[in-house]
Tab-separated table of C-alpha atoms in Angstrom:
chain	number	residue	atom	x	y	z
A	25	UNK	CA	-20.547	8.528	0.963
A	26	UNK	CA	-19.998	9.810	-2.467
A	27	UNK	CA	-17.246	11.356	-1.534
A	28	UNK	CA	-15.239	8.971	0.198
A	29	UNK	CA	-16.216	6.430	-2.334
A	30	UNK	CA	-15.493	8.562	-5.642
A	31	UNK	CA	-13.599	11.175	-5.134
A	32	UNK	CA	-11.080	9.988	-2.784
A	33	UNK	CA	-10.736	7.186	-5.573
A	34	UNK	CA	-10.605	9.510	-8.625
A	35	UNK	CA	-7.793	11.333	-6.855
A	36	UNK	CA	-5.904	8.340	-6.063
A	37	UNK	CA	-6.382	6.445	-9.668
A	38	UNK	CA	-4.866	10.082	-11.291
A	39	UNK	CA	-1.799	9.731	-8.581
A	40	UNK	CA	-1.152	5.911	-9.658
A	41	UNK	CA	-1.512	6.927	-13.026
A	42	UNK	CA	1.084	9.750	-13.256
A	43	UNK	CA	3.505	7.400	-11.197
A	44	UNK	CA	3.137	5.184	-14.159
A	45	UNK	CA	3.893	8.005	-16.613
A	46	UNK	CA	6.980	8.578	-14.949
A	47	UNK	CA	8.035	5.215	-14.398
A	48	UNK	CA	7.576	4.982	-18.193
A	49	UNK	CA	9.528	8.170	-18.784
A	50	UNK	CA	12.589	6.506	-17.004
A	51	UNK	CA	11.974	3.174	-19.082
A	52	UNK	CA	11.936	5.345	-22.420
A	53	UNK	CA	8.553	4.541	-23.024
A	54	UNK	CA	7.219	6.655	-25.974
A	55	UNK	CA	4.370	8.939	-23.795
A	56	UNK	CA	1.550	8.036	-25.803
A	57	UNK	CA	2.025	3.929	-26.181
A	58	UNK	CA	2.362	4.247	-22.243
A	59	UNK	CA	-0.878	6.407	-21.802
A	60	UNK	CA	-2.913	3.917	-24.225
A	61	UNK	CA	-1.464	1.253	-21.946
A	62	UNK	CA	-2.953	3.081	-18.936
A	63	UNK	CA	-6.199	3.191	-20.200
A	64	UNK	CA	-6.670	0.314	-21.895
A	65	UNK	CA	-5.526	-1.433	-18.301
A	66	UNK	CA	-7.485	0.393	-16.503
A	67	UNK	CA	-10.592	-0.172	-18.721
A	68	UNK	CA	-10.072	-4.160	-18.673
A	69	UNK	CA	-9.004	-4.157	-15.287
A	70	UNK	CA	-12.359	-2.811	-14.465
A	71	UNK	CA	-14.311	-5.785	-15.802
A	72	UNK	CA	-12.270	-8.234	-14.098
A	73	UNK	CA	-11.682	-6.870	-11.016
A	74	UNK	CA	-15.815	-6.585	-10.566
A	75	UNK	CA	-15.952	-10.382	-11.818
A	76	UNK	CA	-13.197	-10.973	-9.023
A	77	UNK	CA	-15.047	-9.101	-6.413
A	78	UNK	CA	-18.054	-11.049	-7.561
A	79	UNK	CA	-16.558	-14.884	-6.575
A	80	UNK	CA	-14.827	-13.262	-3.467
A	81	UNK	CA	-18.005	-12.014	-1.962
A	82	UNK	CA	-19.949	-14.680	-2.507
A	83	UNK	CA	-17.210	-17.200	-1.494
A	84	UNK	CA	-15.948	-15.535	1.860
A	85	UNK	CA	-19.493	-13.310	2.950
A	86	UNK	CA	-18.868	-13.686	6.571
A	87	UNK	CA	-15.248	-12.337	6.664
A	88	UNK	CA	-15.694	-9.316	4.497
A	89	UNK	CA	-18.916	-8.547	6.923
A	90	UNK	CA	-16.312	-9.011	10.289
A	91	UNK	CA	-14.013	-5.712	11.407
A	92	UNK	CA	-11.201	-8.482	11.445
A	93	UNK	CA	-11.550	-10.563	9.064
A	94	UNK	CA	-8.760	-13.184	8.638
A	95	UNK	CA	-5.043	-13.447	7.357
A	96	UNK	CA	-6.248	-13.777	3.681
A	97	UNK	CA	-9.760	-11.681	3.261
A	98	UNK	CA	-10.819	-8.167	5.159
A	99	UNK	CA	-13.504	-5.658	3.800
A	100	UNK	CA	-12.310	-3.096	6.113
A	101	UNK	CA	-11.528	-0.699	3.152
A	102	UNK	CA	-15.220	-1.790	1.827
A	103	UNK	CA	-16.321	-1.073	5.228
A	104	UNK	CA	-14.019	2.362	5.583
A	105	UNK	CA	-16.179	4.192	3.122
A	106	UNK	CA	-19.121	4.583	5.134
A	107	UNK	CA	-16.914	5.341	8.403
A	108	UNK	CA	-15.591	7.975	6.293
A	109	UNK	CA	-18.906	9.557	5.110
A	110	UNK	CA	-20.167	9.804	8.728
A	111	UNK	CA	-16.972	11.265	9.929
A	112	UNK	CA	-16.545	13.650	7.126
A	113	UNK	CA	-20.327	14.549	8.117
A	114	UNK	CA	-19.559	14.979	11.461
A	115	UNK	CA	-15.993	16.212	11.528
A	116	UNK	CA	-17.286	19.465	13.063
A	117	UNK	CA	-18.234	17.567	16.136
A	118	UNK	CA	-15.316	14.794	15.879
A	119	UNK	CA	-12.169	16.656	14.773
A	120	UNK	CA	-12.787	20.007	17.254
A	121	UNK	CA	-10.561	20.604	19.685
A	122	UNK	CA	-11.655	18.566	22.566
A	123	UNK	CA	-13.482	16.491	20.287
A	124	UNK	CA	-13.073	12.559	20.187
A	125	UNK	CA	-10.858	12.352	17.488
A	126	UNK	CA	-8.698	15.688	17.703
A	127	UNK	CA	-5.483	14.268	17.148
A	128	UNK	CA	-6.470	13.786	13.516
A	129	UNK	CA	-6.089	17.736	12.749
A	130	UNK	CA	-3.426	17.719	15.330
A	131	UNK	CA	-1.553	14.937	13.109
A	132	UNK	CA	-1.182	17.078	10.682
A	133	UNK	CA	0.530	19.528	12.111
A	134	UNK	CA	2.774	17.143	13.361
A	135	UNK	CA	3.316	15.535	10.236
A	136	UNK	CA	3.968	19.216	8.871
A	137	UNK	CA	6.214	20.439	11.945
A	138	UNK	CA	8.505	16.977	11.747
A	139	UNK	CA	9.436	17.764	8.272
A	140	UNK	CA	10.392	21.229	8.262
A	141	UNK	CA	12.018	20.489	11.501
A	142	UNK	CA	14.243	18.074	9.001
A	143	UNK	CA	14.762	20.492	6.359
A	144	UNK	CA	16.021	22.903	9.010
A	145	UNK	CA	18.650	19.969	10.381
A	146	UNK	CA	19.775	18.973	6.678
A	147	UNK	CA	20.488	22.824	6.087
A	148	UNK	CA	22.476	23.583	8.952
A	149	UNK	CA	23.904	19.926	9.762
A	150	UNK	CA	24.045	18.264	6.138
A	151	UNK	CA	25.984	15.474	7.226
A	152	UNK	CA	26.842	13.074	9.839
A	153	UNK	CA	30.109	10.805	10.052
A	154	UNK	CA	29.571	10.853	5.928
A	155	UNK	CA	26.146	9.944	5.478
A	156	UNK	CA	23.603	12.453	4.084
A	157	UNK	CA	20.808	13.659	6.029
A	158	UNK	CA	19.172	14.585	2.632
A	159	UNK	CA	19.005	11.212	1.445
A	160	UNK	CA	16.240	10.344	4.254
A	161	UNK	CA	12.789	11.144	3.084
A	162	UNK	CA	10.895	12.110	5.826
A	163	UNK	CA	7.335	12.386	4.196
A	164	UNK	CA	7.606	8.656	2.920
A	165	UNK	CA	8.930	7.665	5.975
A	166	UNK	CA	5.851	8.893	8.030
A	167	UNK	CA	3.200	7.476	5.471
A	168	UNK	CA	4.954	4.346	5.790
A	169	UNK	CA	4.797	4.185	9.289
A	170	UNK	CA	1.766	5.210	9.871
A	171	UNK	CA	0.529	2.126	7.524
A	172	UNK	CA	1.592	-0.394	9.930
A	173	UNK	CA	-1.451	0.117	12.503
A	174	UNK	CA	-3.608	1.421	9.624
A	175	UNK	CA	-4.837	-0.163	5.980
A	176	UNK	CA	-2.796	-3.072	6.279
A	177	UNK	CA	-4.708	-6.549	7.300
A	178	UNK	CA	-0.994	-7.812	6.650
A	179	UNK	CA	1.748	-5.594	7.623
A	180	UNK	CA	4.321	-8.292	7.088
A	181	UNK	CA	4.042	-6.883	3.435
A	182	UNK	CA	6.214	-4.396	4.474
A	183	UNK	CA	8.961	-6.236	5.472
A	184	UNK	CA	8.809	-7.758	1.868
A	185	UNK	CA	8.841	-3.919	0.307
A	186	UNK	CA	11.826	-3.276	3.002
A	187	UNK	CA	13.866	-6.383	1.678
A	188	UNK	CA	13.554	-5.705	-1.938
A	189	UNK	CA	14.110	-2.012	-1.852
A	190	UNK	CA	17.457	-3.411	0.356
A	191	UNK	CA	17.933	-6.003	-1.988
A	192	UNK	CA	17.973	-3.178	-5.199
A	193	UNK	CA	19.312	0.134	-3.466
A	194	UNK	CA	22.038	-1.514	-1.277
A	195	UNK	CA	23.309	-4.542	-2.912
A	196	UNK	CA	22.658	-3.430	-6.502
A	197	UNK	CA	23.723	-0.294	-5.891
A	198	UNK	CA	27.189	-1.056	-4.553
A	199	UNK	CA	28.162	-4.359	-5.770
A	200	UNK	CA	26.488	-4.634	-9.038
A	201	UNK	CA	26.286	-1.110	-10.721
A	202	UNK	CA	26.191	-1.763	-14.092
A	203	UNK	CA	22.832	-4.098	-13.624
A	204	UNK	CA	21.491	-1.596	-11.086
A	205	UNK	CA	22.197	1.300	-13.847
A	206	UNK	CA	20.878	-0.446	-17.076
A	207	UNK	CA	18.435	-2.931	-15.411
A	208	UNK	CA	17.363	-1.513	-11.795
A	209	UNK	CA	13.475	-0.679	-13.359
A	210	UNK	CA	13.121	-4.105	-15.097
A	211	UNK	CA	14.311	-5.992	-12.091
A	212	UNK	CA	11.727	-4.199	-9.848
A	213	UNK	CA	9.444	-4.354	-12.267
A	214	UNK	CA	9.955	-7.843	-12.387
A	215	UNK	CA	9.227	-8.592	-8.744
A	216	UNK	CA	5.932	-6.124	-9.019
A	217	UNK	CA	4.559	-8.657	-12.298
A	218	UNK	CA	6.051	-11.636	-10.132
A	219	UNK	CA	4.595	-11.127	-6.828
A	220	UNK	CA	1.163	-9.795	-8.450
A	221	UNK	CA	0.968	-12.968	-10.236
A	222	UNK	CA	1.838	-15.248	-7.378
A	223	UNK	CA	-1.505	-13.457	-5.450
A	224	UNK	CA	-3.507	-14.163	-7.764
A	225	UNK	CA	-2.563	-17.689	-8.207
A	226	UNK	CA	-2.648	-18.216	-4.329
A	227	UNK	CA	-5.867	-16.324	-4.188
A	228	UNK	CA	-8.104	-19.101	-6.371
A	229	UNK	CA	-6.229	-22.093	-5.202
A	230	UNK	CA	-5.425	-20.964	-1.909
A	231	UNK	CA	-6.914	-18.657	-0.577
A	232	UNK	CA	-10.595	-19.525	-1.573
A	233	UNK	CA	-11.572	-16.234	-4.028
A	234	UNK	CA	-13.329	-18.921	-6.449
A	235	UNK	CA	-14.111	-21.492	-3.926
A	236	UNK	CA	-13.309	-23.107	-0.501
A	237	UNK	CA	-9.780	-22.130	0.812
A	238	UNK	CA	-6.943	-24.814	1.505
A	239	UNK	CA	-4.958	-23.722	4.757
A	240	UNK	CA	-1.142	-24.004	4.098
A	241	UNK	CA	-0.071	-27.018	6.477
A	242	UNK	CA	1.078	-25.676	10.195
A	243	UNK	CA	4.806	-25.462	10.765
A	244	UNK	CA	6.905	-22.666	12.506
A	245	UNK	CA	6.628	-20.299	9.992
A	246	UNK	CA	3.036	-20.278	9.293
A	247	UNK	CA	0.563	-19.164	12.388
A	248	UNK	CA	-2.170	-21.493	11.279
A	249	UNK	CA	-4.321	-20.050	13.621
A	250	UNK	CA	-3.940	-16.418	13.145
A	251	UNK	CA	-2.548	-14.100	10.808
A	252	UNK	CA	0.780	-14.317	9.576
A	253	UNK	CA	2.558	-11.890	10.985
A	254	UNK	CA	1.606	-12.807	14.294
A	255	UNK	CA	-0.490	-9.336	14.839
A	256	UNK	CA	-3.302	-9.596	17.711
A	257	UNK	CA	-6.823	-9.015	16.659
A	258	UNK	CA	-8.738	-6.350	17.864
A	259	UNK	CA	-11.503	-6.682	20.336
């Protein structure tokens, strides 16, 4: 349990972190403001993301305590921790060949075979009818794909990260260069603070984190009755 709950976290935090390091080496952050920046984020965001937690557990119990949950609220990743400190426990017994859950070690492989298999096709066949073979990354490809049945209660947010990445690599790219040169972090940026502050608006008077939730009104592009993207619940 402390494991899954610490160090897998630790790890991931230190990732996030050095993603923002670069992001502000690109943005000609000074190192140092942007490492303050980190920490003193991280620090505050500590205190109110507990208080947060606080009013959203109390407010929505029930669906954080159901596998499911519903198209706003799931603890699955709550509830993930102690699946992974039995399975971690028992991953002699789970991941052995034979076992109930050997495709997990056999994933890996896969995962491992699938991009050398790439490399090997970029090196001998670097390009087809002009486009680059290089320019498809096969590692982010797979962990993106593999997030659509997994650690998303909402994979429609995907189709939001495929539209702006469209939006900045394609039409930027080609038909406004100059903006996507000079501009291309801020803009992205921009739609990161923007959509983070939309959430948290919807969450407290949508949503219910601080207090009963207000469904959006039922029309064709809202599945009232489900979740959003229209994915079946599992049984």
């Amino acid at each position: 349990m402390y494991f899954a709950a610490w160090s897998h976290n630790v790890i991931s935090n230190a990732v996030n972190l050095s993603n923002d390091l670069k992001m502000g080496e690109y943005l000609k952050i000074p190192p140092r403001v942007m490492f303050l920046t980190q920490v003193y984020g991280t620090i505050l965001g500590g205190f109110v993301n507990y208080a947060v937690m606080i009013s959203i557990v109390n407010g929505n119990r029930e669906l954080l305590t159901n596998s499911d949950g519903n198209s706003a609220w799931s603890g699955a990743t709550m509830q993930s921790y102690n699946t992974n400190a039995t399975s971690w426990a028992l991953a002699h017994y789970l991941y052995k060949i034979g076992g109930k859950y050997e495709m997990v070690p056999i994933g890996l492989g896969i995962g491992f075979a699938i991009v050398a298999l790439h490399r090997l096709i970029v090196y001998f066949v670097p390009k087809i009818r002009g486009f680059s073979l290089s320019e498809i990354n096969m590692p982010q490809f797979i962990q993106y794909a593999g997030f659509i049945p997994y650690n998303q209660s909402q994979t429609c947010v995907i189709f939001s990260q495929i539209l702006a990445g469209f939006f900045t690599q394609f039409y930027l790219r080609n038909y406004r260069p100059r903006i996507f040169k000079d501009y291309s972090y801020l803009v992205t940026g921009a739609m990161d603070g923007a959509s983070l502050t939309a959430l948290f608006i919807l969450s407290f008077a949508v949503f219910g984190a601080g207090g009963p939730s207000k469904p959006f009104p039922t029309w064709w592009g809202n599945n009232a009755d489900g979740n959003y993207d229209l994915c079946p619940s599992s049984e």
